[in-house]
Structures are given as structure tokens and as C-alpha cells.
Coordinates of N, CA and C in Angstrom, one line a residue:
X1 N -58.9 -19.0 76.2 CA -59.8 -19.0 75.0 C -59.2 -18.3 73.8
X2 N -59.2 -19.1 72.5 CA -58.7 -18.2 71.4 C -59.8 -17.4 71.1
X3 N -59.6 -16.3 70.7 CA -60.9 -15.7 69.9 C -60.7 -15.4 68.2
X4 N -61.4 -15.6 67.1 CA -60.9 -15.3 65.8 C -62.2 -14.4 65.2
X5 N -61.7 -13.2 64.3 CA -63.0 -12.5 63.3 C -62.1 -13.3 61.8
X6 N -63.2 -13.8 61.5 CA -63.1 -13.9 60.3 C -64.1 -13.0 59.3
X7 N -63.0 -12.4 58.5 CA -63.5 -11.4 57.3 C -63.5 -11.4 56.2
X8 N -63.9 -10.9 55.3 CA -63.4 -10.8 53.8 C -64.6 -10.4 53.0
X9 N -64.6 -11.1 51.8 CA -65.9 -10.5 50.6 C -66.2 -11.4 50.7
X10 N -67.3 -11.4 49.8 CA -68.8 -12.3 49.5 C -68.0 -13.6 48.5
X11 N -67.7 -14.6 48.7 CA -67.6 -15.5 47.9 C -66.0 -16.1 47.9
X12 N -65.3 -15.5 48.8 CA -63.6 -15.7 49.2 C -63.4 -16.8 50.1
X13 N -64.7 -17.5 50.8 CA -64.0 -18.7 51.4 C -64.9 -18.5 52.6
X14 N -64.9 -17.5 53.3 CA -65.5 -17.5 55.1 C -66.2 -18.8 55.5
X15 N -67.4 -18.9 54.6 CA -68.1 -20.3 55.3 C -67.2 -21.3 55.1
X16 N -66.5 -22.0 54.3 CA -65.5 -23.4 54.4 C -64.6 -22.9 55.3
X17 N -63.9 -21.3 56.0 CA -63.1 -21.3 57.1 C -64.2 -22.1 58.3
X18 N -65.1 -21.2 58.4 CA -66.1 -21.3 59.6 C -66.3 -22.8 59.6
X19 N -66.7 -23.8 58.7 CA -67.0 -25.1 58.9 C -65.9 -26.0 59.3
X20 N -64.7 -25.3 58.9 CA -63.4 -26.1 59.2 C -62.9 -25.9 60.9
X21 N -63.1 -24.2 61.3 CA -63.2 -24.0 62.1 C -64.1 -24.8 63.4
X22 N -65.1 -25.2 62.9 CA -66.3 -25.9 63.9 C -65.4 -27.2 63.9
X23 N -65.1 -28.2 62.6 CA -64.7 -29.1 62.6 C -63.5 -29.2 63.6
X24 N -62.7 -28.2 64.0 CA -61.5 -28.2 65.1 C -62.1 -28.0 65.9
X25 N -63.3 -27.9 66.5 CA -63.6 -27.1 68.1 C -64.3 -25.8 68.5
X26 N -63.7 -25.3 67.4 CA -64.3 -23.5 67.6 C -66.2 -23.0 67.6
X27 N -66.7 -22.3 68.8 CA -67.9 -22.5 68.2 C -67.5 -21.0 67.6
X28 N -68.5 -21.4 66.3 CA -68.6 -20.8 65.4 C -70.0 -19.9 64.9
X29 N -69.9 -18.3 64.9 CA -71.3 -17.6 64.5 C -70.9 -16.9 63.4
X30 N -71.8 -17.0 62.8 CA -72.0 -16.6 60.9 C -72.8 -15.0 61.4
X31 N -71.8 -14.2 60.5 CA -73.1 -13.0 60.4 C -73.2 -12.1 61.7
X32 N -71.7 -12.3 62.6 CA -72.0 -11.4 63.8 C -72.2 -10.1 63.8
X33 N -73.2 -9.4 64.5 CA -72.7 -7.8 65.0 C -71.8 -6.9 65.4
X34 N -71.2 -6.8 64.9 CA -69.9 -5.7 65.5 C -69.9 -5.3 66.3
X35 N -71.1 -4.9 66.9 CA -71.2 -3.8 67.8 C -71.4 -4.8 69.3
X36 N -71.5 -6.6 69.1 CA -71.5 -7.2 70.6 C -70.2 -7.4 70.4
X37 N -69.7 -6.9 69.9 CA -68.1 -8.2 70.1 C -67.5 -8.2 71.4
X38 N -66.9 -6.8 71.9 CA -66.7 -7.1 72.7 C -67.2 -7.3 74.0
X39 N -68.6 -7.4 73.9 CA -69.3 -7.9 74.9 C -69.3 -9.4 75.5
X40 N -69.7 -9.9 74.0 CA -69.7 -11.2 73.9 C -68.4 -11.9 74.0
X41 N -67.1 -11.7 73.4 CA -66.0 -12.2 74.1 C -65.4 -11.7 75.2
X42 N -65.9 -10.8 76.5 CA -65.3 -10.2 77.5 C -66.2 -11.6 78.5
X43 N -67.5 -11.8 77.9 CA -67.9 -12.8 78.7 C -68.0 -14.2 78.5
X44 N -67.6 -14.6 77.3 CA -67.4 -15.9 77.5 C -65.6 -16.4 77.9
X45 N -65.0 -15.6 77.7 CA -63.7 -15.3 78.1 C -63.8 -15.5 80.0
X46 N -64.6 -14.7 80.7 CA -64.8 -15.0 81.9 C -65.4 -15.9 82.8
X47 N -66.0 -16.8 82.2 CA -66.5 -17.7 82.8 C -66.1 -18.2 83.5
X48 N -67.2 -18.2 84.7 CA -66.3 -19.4 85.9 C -66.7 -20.7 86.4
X49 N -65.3 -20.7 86.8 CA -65.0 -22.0 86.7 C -64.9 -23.1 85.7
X50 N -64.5 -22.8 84.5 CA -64.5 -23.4 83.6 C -63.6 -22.8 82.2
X51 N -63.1 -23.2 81.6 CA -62.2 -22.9 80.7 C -63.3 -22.7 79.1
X52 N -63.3 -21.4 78.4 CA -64.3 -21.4 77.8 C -63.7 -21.7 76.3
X53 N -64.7 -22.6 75.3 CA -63.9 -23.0 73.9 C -63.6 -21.9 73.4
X54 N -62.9 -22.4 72.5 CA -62.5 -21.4 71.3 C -64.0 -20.4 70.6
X55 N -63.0 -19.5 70.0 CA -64.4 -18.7 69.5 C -64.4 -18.2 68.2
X56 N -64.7 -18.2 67.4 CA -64.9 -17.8 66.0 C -66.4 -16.6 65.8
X57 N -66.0 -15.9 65.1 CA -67.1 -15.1 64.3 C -67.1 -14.9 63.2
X58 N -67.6 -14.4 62.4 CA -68.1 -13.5 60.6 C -68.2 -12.4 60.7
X59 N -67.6 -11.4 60.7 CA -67.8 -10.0 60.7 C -67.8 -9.4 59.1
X60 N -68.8 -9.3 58.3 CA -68.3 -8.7 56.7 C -69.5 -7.8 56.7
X61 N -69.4 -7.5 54.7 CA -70.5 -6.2 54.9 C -71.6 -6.9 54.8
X62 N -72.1 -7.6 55.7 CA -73.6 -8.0 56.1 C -73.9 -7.2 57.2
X63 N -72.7 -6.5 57.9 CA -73.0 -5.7 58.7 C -73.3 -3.7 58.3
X64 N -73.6 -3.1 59.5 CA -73.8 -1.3 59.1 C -72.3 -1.2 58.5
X65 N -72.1 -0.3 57.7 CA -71.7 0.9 57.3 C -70.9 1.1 59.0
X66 N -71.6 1.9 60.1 CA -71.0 2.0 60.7 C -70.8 1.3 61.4
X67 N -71.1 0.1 62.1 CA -70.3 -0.9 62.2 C -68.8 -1.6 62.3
X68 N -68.7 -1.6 60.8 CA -67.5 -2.0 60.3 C -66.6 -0.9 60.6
X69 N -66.9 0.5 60.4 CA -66.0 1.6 60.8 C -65.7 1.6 62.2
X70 N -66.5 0.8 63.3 CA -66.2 0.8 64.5 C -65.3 -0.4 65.1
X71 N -65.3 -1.4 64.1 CA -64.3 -2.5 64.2 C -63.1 -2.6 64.9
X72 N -62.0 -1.7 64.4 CA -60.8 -1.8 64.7 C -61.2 -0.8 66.2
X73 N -62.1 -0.2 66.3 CA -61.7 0.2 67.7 C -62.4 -0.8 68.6
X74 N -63.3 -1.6 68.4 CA -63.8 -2.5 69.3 C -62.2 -3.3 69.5
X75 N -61.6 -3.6 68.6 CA -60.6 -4.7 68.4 C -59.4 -3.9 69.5
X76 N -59.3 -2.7 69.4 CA -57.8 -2.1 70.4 C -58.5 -2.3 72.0
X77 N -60.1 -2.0 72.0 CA -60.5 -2.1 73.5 C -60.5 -3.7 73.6
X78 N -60.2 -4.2 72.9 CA -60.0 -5.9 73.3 C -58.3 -6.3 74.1
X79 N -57.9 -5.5 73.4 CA -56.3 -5.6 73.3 C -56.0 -5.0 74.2
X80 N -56.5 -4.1 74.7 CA -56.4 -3.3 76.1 C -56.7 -4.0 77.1
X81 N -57.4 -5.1 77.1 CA -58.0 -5.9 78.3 C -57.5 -7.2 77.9
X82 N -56.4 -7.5 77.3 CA -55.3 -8.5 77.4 C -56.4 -9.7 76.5
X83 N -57.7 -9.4 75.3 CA -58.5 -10.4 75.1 C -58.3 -10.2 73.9
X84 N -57.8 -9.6 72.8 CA -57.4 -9.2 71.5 C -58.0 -10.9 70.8
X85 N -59.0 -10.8 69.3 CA -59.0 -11.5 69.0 C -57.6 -11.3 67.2
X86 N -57.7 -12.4 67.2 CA -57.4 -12.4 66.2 C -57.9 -12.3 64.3
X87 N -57.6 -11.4 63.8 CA -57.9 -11.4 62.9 C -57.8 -12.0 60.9
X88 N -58.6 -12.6 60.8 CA -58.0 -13.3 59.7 C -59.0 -12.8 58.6
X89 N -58.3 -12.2 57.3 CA -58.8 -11.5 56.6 C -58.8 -12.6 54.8
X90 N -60.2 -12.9 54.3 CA -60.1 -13.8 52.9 C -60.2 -12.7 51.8
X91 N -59.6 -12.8 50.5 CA -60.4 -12.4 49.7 C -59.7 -13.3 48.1
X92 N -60.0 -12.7 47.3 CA -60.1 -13.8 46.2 C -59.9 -12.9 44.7
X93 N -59.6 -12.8 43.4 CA -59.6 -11.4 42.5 C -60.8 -11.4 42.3
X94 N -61.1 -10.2 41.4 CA -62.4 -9.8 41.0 C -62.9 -11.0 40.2
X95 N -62.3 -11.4 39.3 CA -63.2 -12.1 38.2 C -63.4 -13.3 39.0
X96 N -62.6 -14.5 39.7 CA -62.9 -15.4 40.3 C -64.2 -15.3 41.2
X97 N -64.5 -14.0 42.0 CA -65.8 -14.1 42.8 C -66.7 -14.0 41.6
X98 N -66.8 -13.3 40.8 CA -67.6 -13.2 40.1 C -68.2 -14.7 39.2
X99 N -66.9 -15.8 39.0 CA -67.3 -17.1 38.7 C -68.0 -17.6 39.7
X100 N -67.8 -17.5 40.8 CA -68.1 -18.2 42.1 C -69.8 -18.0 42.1
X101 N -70.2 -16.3 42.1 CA -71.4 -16.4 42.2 C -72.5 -16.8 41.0
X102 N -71.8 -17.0 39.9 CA -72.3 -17.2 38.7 C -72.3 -18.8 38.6
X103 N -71.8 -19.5 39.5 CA -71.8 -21.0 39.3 C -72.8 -21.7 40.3
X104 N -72.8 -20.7 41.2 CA -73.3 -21.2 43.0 C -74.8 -20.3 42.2
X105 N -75.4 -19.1 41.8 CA -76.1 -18.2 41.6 C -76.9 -17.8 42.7
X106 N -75.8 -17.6 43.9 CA -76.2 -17.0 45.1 C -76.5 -15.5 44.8
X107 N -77.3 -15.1 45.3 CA -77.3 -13.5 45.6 C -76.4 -12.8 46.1
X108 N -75.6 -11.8 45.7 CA -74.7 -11.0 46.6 C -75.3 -10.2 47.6
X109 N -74.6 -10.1 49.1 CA -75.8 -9.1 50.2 C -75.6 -7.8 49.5
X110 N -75.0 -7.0 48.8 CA -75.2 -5.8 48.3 C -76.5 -6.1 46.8
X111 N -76.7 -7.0 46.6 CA -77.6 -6.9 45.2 C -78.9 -6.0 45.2
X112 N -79.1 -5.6 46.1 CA -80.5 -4.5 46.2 C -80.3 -3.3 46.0
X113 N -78.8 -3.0 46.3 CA -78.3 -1.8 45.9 C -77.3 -1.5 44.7
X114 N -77.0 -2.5 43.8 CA -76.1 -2.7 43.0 C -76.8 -4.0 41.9
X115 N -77.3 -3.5 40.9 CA -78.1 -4.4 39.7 C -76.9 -4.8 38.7
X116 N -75.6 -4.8 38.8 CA -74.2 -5.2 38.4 C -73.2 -6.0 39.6
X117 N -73.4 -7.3 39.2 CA -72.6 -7.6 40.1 C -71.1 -7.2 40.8
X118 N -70.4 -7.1 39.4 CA -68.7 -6.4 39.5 C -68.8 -5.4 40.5
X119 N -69.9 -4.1 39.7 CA -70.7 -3.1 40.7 C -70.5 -3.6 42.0
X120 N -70.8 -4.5 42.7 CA -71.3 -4.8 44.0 C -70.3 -5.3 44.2
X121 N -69.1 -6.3 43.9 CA -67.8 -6.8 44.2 C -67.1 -5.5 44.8
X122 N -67.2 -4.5 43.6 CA -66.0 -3.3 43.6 C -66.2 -2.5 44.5
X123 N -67.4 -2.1 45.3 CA -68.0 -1.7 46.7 C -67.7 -1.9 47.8
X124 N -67.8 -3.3 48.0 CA -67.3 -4.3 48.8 C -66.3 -4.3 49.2
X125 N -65.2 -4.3 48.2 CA -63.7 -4.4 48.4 C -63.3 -2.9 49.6
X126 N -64.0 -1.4 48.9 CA -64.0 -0.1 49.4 C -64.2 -0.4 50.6
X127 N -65.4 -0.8 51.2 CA -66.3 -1.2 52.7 C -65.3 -1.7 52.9
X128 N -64.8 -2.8 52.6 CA -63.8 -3.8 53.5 C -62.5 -3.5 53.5
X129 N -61.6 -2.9 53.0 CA -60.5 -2.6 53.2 C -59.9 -2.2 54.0
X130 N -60.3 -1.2 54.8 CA -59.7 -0.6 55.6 C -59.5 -1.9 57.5
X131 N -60.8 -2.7 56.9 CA -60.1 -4.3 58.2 C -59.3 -5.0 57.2
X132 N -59.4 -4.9 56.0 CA -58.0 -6.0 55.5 C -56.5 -5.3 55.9
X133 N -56.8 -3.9 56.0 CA -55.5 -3.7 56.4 C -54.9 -3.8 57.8
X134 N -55.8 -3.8 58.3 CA -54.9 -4.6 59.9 C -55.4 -5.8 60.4
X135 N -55.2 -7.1 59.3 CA -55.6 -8.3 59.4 C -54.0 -8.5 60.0
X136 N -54.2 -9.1 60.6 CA -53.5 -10.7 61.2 C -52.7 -11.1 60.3
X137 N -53.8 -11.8 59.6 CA -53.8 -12.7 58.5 C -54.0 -12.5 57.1
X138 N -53.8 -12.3 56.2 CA -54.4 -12.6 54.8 C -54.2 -13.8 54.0
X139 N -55.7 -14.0 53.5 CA -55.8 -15.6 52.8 C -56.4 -15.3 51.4
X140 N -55.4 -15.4 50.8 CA -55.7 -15.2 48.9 C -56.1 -17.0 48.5
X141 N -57.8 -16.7 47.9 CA -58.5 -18.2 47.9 C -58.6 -17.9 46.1
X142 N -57.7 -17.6 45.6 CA -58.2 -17.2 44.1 C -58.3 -18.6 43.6
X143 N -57.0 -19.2 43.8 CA -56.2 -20.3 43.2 C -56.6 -22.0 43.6
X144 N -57.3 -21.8 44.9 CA -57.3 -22.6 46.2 C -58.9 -23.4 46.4
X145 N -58.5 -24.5 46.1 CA -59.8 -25.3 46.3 C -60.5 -25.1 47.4
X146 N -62.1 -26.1 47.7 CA -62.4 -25.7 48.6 C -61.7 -26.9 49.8
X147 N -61.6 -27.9 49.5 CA -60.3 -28.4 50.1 C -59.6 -28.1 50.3
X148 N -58.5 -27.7 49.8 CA -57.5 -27.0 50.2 C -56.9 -25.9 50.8
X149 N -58.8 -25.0 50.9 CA -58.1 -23.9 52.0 C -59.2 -24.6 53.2
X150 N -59.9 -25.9 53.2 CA -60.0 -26.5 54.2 C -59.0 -26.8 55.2
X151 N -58.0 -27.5 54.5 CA -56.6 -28.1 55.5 C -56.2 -26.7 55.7
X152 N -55.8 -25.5 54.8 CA -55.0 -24.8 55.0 C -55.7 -23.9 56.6
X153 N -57.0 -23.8 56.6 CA -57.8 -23.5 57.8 C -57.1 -24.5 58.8
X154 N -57.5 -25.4 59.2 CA -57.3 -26.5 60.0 C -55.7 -26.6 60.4
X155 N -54.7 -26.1 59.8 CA -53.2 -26.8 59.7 C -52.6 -25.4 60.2
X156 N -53.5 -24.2 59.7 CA -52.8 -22.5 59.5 C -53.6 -22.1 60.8
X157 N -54.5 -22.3 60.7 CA -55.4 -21.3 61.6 C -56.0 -22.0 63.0
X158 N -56.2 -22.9 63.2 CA -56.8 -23.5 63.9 C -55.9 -24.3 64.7
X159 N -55.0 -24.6 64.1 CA -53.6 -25.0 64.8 C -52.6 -24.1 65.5
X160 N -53.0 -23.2 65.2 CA -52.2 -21.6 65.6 C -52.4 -21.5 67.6
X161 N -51.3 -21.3 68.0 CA -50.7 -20.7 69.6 C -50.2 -19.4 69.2
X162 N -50.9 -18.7 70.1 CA -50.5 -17.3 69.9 C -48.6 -17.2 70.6
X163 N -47.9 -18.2 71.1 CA -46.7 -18.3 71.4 C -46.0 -19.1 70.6
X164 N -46.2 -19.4 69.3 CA -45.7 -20.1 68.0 C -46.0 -19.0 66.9
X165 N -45.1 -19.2 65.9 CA -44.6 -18.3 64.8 C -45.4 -19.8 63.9
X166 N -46.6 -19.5 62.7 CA -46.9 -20.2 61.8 C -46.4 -19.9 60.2
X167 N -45.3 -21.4 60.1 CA -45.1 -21.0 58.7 C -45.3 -21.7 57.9
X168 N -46.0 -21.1 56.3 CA -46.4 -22.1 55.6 C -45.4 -21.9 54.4
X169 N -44.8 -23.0 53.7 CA -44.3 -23.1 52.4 C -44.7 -23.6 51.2
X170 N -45.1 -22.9 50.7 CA -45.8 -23.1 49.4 C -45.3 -22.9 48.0
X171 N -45.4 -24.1 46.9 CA -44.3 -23.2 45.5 C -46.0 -22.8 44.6
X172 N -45.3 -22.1 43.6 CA -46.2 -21.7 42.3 C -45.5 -21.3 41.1
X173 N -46.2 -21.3 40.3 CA -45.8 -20.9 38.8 C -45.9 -19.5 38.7
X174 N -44.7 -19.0 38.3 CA -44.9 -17.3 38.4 C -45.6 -16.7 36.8
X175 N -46.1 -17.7 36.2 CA -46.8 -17.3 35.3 C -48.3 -17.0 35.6
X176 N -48.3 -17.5 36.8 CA -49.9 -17.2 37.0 C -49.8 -16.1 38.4
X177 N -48.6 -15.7 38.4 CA -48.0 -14.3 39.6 C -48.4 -15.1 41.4
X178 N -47.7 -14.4 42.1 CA -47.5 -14.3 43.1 C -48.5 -14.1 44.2
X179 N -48.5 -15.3 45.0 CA -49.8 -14.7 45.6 C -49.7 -13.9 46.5
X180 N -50.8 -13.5 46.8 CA -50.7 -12.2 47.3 C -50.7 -12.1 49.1
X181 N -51.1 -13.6 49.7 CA -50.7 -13.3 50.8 C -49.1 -14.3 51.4
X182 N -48.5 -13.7 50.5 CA -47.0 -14.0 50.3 C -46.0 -13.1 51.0
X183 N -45.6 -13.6 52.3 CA -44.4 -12.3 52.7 C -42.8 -12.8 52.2
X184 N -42.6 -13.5 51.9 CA -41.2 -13.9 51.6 C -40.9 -14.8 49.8
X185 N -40.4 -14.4 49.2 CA -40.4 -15.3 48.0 C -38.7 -15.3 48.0
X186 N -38.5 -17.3 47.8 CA -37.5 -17.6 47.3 C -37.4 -18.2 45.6
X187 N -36.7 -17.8 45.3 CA -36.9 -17.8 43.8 C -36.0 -18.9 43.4
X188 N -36.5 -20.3 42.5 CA -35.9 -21.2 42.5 C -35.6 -21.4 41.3
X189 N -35.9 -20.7 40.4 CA -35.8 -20.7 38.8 C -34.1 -20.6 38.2
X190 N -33.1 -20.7 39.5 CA -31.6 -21.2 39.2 C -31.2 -22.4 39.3
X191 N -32.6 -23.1 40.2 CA -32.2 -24.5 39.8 C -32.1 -25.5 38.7
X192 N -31.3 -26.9 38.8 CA -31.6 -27.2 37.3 C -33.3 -27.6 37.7
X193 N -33.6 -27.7 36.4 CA -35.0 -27.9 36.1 C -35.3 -28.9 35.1
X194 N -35.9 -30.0 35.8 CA -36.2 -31.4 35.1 C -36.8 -31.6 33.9
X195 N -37.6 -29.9 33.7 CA -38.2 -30.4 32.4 C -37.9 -30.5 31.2
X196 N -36.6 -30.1 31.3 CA -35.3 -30.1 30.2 C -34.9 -31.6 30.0
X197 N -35.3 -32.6 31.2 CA -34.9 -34.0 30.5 C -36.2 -34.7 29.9
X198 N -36.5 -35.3 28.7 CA -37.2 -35.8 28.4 C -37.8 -36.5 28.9
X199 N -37.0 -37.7 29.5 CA -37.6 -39.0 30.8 C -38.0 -38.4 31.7
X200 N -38.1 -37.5 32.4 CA -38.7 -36.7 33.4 C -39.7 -35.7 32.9
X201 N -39.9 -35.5 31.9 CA -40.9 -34.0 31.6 C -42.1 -34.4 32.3
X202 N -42.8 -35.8 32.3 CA -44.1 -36.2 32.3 C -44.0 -36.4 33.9
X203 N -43.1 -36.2 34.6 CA -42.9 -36.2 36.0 C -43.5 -35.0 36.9
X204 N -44.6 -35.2 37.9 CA -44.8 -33.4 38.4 C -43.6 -33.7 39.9
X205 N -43.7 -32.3 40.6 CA -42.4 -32.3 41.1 C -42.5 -33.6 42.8
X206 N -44.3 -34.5 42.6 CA -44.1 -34.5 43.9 C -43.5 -36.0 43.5
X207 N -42.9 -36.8 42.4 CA -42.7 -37.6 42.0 C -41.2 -38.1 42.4
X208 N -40.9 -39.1 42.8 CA -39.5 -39.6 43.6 C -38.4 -39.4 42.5
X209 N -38.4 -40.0 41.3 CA -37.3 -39.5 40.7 C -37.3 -37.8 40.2
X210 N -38.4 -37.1 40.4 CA -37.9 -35.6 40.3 C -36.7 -35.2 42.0
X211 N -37.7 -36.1 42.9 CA -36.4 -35.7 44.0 C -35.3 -36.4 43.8
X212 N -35.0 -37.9 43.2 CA -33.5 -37.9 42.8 C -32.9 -37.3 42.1
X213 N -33.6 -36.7 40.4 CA -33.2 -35.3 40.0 C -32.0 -34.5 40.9
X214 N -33.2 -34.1 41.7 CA -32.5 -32.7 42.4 C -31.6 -32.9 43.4
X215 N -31.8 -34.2 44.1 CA -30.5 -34.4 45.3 C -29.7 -35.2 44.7
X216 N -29.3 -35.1 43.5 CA -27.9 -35.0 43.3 C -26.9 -33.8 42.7
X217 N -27.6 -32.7 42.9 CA -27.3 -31.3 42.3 C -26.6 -30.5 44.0
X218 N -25.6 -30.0 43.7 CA -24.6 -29.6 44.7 C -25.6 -28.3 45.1
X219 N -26.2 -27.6 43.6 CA -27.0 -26.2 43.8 C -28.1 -26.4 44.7
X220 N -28.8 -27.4 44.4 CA -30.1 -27.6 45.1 C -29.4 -27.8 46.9
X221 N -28.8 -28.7 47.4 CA -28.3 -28.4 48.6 C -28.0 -27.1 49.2
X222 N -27.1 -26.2 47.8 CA -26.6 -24.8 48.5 C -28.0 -24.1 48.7
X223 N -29.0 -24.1 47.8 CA -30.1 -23.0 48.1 C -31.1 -23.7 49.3
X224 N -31.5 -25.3 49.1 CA -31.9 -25.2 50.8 C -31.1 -24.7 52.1
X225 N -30.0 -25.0 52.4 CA -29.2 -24.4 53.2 C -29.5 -23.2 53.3
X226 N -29.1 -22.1 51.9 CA -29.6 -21.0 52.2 C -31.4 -20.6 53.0
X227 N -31.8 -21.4 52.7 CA -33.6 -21.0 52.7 C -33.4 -20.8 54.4
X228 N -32.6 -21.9 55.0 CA -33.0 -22.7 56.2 C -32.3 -21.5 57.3
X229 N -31.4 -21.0 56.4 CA -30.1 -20.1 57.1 C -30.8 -18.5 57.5
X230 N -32.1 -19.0 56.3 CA -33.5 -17.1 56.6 C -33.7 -17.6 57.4
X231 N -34.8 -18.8 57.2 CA -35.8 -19.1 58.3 C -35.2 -18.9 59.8
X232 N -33.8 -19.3 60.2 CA -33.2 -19.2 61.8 C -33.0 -18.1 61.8
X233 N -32.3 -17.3 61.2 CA -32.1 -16.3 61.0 C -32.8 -15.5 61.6
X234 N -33.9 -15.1 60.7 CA -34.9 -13.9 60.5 C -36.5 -14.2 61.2
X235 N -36.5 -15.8 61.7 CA -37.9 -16.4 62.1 C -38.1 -16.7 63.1

């Protein structure tokens, strides 16, 4: 049985992971207790005679204060008994959640204690930080449709063996910076670059003559080779 916590802030994605998640198999609980975790996965983990599904939860500040500070130790006594779930951590920048809840005009769960939304974002982040830092995973949804971190759920997470290495390749515009759940950046800004030909400008890159473009360039072969030579390398 896989087990997964999914975490993050108010408005970063959790429910389209969780639905994506259900959609693969996983059953899935919104809004778990911290304090069953490892109750509840020591026993559906045990079941007999029977191989138990996949398991998903929500663990965020919907829960105590102390709670959440009890987290990572519930998580080492998992790992001690060979049942360690996995952790996958969302979050998104400030101003984006703040569009999010301003478009959706959901309530934030801190609004009773916080009459400023930002207020209640910037809180949040405090509470939750200390599980983003021993996430698994981190998923930056600033940029990312809700499509798109659907498949990226489905293809990243749900597709995941804990005896496979998952790698995703992704390009961006470094004008809008680097995302942030990025461990490796190859910088491709020495290639030629098509937008310098006129007949090509109106071309985006997933376009067949941008790939004839580039596979006739000796450079573009040297830097895939290189990329391929980390990945064996280092992966």
C-alpha cells in the first residue's frame, strides 16, 4: 500500500491533487487528523488477507496548532515500522492565492482570526513551514493550471514506485524566474534561438519546423548529449 499526506496552504492546489488522486485509485480523505495517522495507516496497511488500496490524506492548518507540530514525529514512527508515508508538499506565491480566493470568494480557514486576508496567507505560510521542509515533494502551482497540475498529479505522483527515481522536464521563461520546486536548471539561452528568424518568430517551440530549426545545429546535439550525460551520471 502506498500511503501519501498531502499539504500546503489554502488555495495551492490540494483538492485537484486529491480528485486526481481518487481518479488513479487512491482513497482519498480531505481534512485529516494528525493525531489518527498513524493509527489509521498501521491498520489499513495490515489487513488480512487482502492487499489494501492506495491511501491519500489532507493534513493542513485545518488542523491544531499542535497537531501539525506533532506531524513529523507521527511521520519518523511510521518510518520506524517500515510504513513511512509519503509526503507531498503545494504551495503557490502570495499574490496568486490571494487571486484565487478573490475569484472563487471562498473563505480562508484562518478568516475568524485574521479580518486581512494577506494577514491570514502570511500565518499560514509560518504554521506550515516547518512540514514544507521535510516534504518529499514540493509542487509550486503559481504558474500551473488546474489541468495541468491535474496530469502533473496523475503522471508525478500517482505514477510514482517508491523503487523508481521520478523525473520531470520542464522549460520556462526566466523572465517570469525559476520555479521554485526546481532542483536542477539547464540553461539553454546558448542555443541559437529561432526568434531571431523572421519565418519562424510566429512559431512556439512545440511547432515542427522550430524542431527542424534546431536539429540542424551541431550546438543543440552537443547540449542534449550533455543533459543526457547528468541525467546517467548523477540520476
Amino acid at each position: 500500500m502506498r500511503s501519501l499526506i498531502i499539504s500546503g496552504r489554502s488555495g495551492s492546489g490540494k483538492s485537484t491533487v486529491l480528485h486526481a488522486l481518487e481518479d488513479s485509485g487512491f482513497n482519498c480523505i480531505d481534512n485529516f487528523p494528525a493525531s489518527l495517522l498513524v493509527q489509521h495507516i498501521t491498520r489499513e496497511a495490515s489487513r488480512p488477507g487482502e492487499e489494501a488500496p492506495d491511501l491519500a490524506v489532507c493534513i493542513d492548518v485545518r488542523n491544531s496548532p499542535e497537531q501539525l507540530a506533532a506531524l513529523p514525529t507521527y511521520i519518523e514512527q511510521l518510518k520506524a515500522d517500515e510504513q513511512a508515508p509519503r509526503l507531498i508538499y503545494l504551495d503557490a506565491s502570495d499574490s496568486v492565492l490571494v487571486k484565487r480566493f478573490s475569484d472563487t470568494r471562498r473563505r480562508h480557514p484562518l478568516d475568524a482570526q485574521f479580518s486581512v486576508l494577506k494577514d491570514a496567507i502570511a500565518h499560514e505560510k509560518q504554521v506550515l513551514d516547518p512540514i514544507a521542509e521535510i516534504a518529499d515533494l514540493r509542487i509550486d502551482t503559481t504558474n500551473r493550471t488546474l489541468h495541468e497540475l491535474d496530469t502533473l498529479t496523475k503522471e508525478r505522483i500517482a505514477g510514482h514506485s517508491s523503487t523508481e527515481i521520478s523525473l520531470l522536464f520542464q522549460s520556462f521563461g526566466y523572465k517570469y524566474g525559476v520555479p521554485i520546486d526546481t532542483d536542477i536548471v539547464f540553461d539553454a539561452r546558448c542555443l541559437p534561438n529561432p526568434y531571431w528568424r523572421e519565418d519562424l518568430r510566429q512559431f512556439n517551440g512545440l511547432h515542427h519546423r522550430i524542431k527542424v530549426f534546431l536539429d540542424e545545429s551541431a550546438v543543440v546535439d552537443d547540449f542534449f548529449e550533455d543533459v543526457c550525460r547528468t541525467r546517467d551520471g548523477y540520476m
